PDB file of C-alpha atoms in Angstrom:
ATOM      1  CA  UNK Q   1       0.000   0.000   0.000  1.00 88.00           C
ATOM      2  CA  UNK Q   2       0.943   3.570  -0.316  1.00 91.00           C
ATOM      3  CA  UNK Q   3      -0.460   6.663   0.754  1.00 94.00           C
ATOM      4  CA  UNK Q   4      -0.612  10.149  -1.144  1.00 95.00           C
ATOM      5  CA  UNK Q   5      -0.670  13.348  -0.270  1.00 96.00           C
ATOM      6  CA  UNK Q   6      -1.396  16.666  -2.415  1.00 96.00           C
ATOM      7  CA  UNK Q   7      -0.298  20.223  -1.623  1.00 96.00           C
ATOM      8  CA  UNK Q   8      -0.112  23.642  -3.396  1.00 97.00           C
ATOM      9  CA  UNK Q   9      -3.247  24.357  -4.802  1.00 96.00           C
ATOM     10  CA  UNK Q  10      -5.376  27.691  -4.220  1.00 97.00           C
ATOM     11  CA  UNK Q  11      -6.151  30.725  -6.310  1.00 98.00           C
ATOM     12  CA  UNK Q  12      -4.291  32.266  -8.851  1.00 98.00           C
ATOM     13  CA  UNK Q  13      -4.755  34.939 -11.352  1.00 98.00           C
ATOM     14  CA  UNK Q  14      -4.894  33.840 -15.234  1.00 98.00           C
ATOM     15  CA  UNK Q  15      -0.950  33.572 -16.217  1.00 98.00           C
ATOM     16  CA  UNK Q  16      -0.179  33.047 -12.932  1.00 98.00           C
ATOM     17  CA  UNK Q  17       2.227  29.741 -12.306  1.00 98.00           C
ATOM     18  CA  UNK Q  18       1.413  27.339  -9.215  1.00 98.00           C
ATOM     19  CA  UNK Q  19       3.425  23.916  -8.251  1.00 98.00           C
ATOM     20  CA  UNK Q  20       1.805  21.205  -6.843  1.00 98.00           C
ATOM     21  CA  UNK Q  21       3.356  18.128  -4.791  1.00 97.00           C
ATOM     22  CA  UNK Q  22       2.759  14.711  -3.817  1.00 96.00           C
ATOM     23  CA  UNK Q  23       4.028  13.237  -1.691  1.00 95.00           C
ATOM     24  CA  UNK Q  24       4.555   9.568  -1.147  1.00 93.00           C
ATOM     25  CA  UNK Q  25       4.340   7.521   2.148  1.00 93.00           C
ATOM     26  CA  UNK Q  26       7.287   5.333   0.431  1.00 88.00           C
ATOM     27  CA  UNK Q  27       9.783   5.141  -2.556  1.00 86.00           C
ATOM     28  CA  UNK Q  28       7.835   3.493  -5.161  1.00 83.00           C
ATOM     29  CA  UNK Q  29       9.198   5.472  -8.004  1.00 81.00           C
ATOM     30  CA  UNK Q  30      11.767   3.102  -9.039  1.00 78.00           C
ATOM     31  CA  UNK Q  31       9.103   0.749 -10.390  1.00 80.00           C
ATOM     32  CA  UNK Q  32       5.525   2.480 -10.674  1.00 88.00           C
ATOM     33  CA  UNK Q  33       4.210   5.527 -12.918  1.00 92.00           C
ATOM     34  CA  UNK Q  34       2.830   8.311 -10.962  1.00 93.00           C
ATOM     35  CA  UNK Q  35       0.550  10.011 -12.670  1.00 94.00           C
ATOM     36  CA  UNK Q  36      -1.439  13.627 -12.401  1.00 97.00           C
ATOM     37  CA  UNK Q  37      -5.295  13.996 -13.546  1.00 98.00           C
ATOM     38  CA  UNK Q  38      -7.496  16.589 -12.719  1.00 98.00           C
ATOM     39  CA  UNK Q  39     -11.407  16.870 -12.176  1.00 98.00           C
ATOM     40  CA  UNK Q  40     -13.115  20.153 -12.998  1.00 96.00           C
ATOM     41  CA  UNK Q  41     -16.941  20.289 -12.193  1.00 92.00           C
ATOM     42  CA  UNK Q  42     -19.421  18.431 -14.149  1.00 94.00           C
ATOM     43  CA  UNK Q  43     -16.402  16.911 -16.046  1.00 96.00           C
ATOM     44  CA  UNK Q  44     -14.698  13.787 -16.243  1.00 97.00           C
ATOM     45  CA  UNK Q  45     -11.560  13.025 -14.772  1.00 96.00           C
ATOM     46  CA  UNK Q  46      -8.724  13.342 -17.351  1.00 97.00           C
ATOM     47  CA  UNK Q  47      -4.978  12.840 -17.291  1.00 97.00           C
ATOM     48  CA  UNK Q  48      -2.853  15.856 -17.020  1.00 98.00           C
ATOM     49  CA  UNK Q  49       0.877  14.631 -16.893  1.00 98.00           C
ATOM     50  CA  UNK Q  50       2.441  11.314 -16.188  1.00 97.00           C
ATOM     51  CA  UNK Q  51       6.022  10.353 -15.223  1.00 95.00           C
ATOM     52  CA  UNK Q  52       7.367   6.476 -15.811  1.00 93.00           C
ATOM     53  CA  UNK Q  53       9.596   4.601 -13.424  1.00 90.00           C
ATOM     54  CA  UNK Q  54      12.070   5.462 -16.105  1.00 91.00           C
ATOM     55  CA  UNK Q  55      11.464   9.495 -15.814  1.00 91.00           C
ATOM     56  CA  UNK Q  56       9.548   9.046 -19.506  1.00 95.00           C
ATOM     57  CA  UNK Q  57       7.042  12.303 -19.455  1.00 97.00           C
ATOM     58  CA  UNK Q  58       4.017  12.488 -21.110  1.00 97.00           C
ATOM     59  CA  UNK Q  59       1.345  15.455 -21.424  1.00 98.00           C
ATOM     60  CA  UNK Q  60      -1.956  16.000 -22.372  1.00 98.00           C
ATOM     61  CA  UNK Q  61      -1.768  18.397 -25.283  1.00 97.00           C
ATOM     62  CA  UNK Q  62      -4.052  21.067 -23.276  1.00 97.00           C
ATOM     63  CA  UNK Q  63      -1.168  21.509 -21.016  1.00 98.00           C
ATOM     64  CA  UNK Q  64       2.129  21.046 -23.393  1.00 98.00           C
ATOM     65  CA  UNK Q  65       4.197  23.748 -23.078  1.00 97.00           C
ATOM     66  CA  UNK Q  66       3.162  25.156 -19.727  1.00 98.00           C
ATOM     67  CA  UNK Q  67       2.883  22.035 -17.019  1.00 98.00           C
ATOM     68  CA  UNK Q  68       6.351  20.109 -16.155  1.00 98.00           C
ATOM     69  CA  UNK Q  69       5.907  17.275 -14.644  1.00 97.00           C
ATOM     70  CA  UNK Q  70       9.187  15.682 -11.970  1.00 95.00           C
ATOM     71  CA  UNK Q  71      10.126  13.845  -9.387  1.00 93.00           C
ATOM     72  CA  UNK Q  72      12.486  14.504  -6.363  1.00 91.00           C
ATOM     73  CA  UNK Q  73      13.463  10.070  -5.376  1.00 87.00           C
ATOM     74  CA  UNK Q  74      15.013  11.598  -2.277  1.00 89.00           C
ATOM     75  CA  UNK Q  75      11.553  13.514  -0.364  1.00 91.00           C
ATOM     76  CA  UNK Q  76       9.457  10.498  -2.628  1.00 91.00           C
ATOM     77  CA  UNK Q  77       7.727  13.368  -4.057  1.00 93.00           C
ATOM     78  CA  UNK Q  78       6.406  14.391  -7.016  1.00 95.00           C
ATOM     79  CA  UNK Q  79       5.784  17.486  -8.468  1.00 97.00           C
ATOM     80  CA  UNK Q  80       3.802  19.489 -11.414  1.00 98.00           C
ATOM     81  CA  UNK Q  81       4.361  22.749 -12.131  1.00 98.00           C
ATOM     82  CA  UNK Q  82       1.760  24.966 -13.780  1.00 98.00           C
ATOM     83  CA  UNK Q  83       2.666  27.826 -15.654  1.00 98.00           C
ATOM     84  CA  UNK Q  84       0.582  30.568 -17.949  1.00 98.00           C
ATOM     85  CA  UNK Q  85      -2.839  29.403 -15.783  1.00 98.00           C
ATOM     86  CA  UNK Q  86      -5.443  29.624 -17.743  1.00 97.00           C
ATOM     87  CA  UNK Q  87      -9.228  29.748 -16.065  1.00 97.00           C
ATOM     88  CA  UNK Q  88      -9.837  26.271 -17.981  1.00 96.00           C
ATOM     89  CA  UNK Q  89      -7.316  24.439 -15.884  1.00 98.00           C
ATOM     90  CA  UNK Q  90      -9.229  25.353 -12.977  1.00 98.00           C
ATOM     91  CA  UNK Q  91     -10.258  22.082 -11.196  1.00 98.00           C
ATOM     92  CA  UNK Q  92      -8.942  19.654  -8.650  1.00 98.00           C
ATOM     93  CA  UNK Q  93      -6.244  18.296  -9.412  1.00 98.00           C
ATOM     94  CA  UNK Q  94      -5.135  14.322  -7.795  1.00 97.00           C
ATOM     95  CA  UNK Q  95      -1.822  12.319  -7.785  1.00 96.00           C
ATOM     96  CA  UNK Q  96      -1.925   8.629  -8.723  1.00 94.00           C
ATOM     97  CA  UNK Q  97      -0.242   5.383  -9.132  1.00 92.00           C
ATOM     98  CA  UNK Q  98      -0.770   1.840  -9.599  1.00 90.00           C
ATOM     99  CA  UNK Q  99       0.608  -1.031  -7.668  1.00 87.00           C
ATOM    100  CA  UNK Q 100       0.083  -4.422  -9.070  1.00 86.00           C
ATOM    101  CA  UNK Q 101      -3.600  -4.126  -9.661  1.00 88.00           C
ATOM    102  CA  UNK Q 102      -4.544  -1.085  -7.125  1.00 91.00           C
ATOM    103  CA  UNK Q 103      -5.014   2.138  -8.214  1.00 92.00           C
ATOM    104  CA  UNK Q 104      -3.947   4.883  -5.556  1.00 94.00           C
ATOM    105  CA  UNK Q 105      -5.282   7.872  -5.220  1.00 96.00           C
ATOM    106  CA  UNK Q 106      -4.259  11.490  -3.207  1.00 95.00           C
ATOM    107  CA  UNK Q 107      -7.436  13.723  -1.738  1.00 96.00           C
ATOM    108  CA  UNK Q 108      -7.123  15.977  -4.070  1.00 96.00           C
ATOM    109  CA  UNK Q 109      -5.988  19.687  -4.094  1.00 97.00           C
ATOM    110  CA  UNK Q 110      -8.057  22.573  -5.335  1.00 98.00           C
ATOM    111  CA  UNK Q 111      -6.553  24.816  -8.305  1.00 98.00           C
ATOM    112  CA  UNK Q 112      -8.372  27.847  -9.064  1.00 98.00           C
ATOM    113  CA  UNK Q 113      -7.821  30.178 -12.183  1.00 98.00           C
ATOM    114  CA  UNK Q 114      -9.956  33.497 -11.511  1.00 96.00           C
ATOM    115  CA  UNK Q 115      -8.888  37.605 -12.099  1.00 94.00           C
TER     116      UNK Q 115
END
């Protein structure tokens, strides 16, 4: 099992940058994705960013160019920051991984994009 906590959210004006963290209860980067998705209201839940055991990035192509996705092995944490917010990214935004055939998932952290 693993437990995941989310920081970092809150408010921000449009073009405004924010980074978020998760942070694991253990190291479990060496051999599991973590992932970050986001849920805005009345909307599915969608993949945002993903890093591999491997530190292979992938993005959806809403956020290309402005989210960075990384991992620190040391703190087990992971990271995404957001740069040139935009009020569409607003949502809440979760951590995940998979271990064998368990999803995990954080509690979620609330980004908001609003002049």
């Amino acid at each position: 099992q693993v437990q995941l906590v989310e920081s970092g959210g809150g408010l921000v004006q449009p073009g405004g940058s924010l980074r978020l963290s998760c942070a694991a209860s253990r190291n479990i980067f060496r051999f599991s994705a973590m992932g970050w998705y986001r849920q805005a209201p009345g909307k599915q839940r969608e993949l945002v960013a993903e890093i591999t055991s491997g530190g292979d990035t992938n993005y959806a192509d809403s956020v290309k160019g402005r989210f960075t996705i990384s991992r620190d092995n040391a703190k087990n944490t992971v990271y995404l920051q957001m740069n040139s917010l935009k009020p569409e990214d607003t949502a809440v935004y979760y951590c995940n991984t998979v271990l064998g055939f368990t999803r995990y998932w954080g509690q979620g952290t609330q980004v908001t994009v609003s002049s």
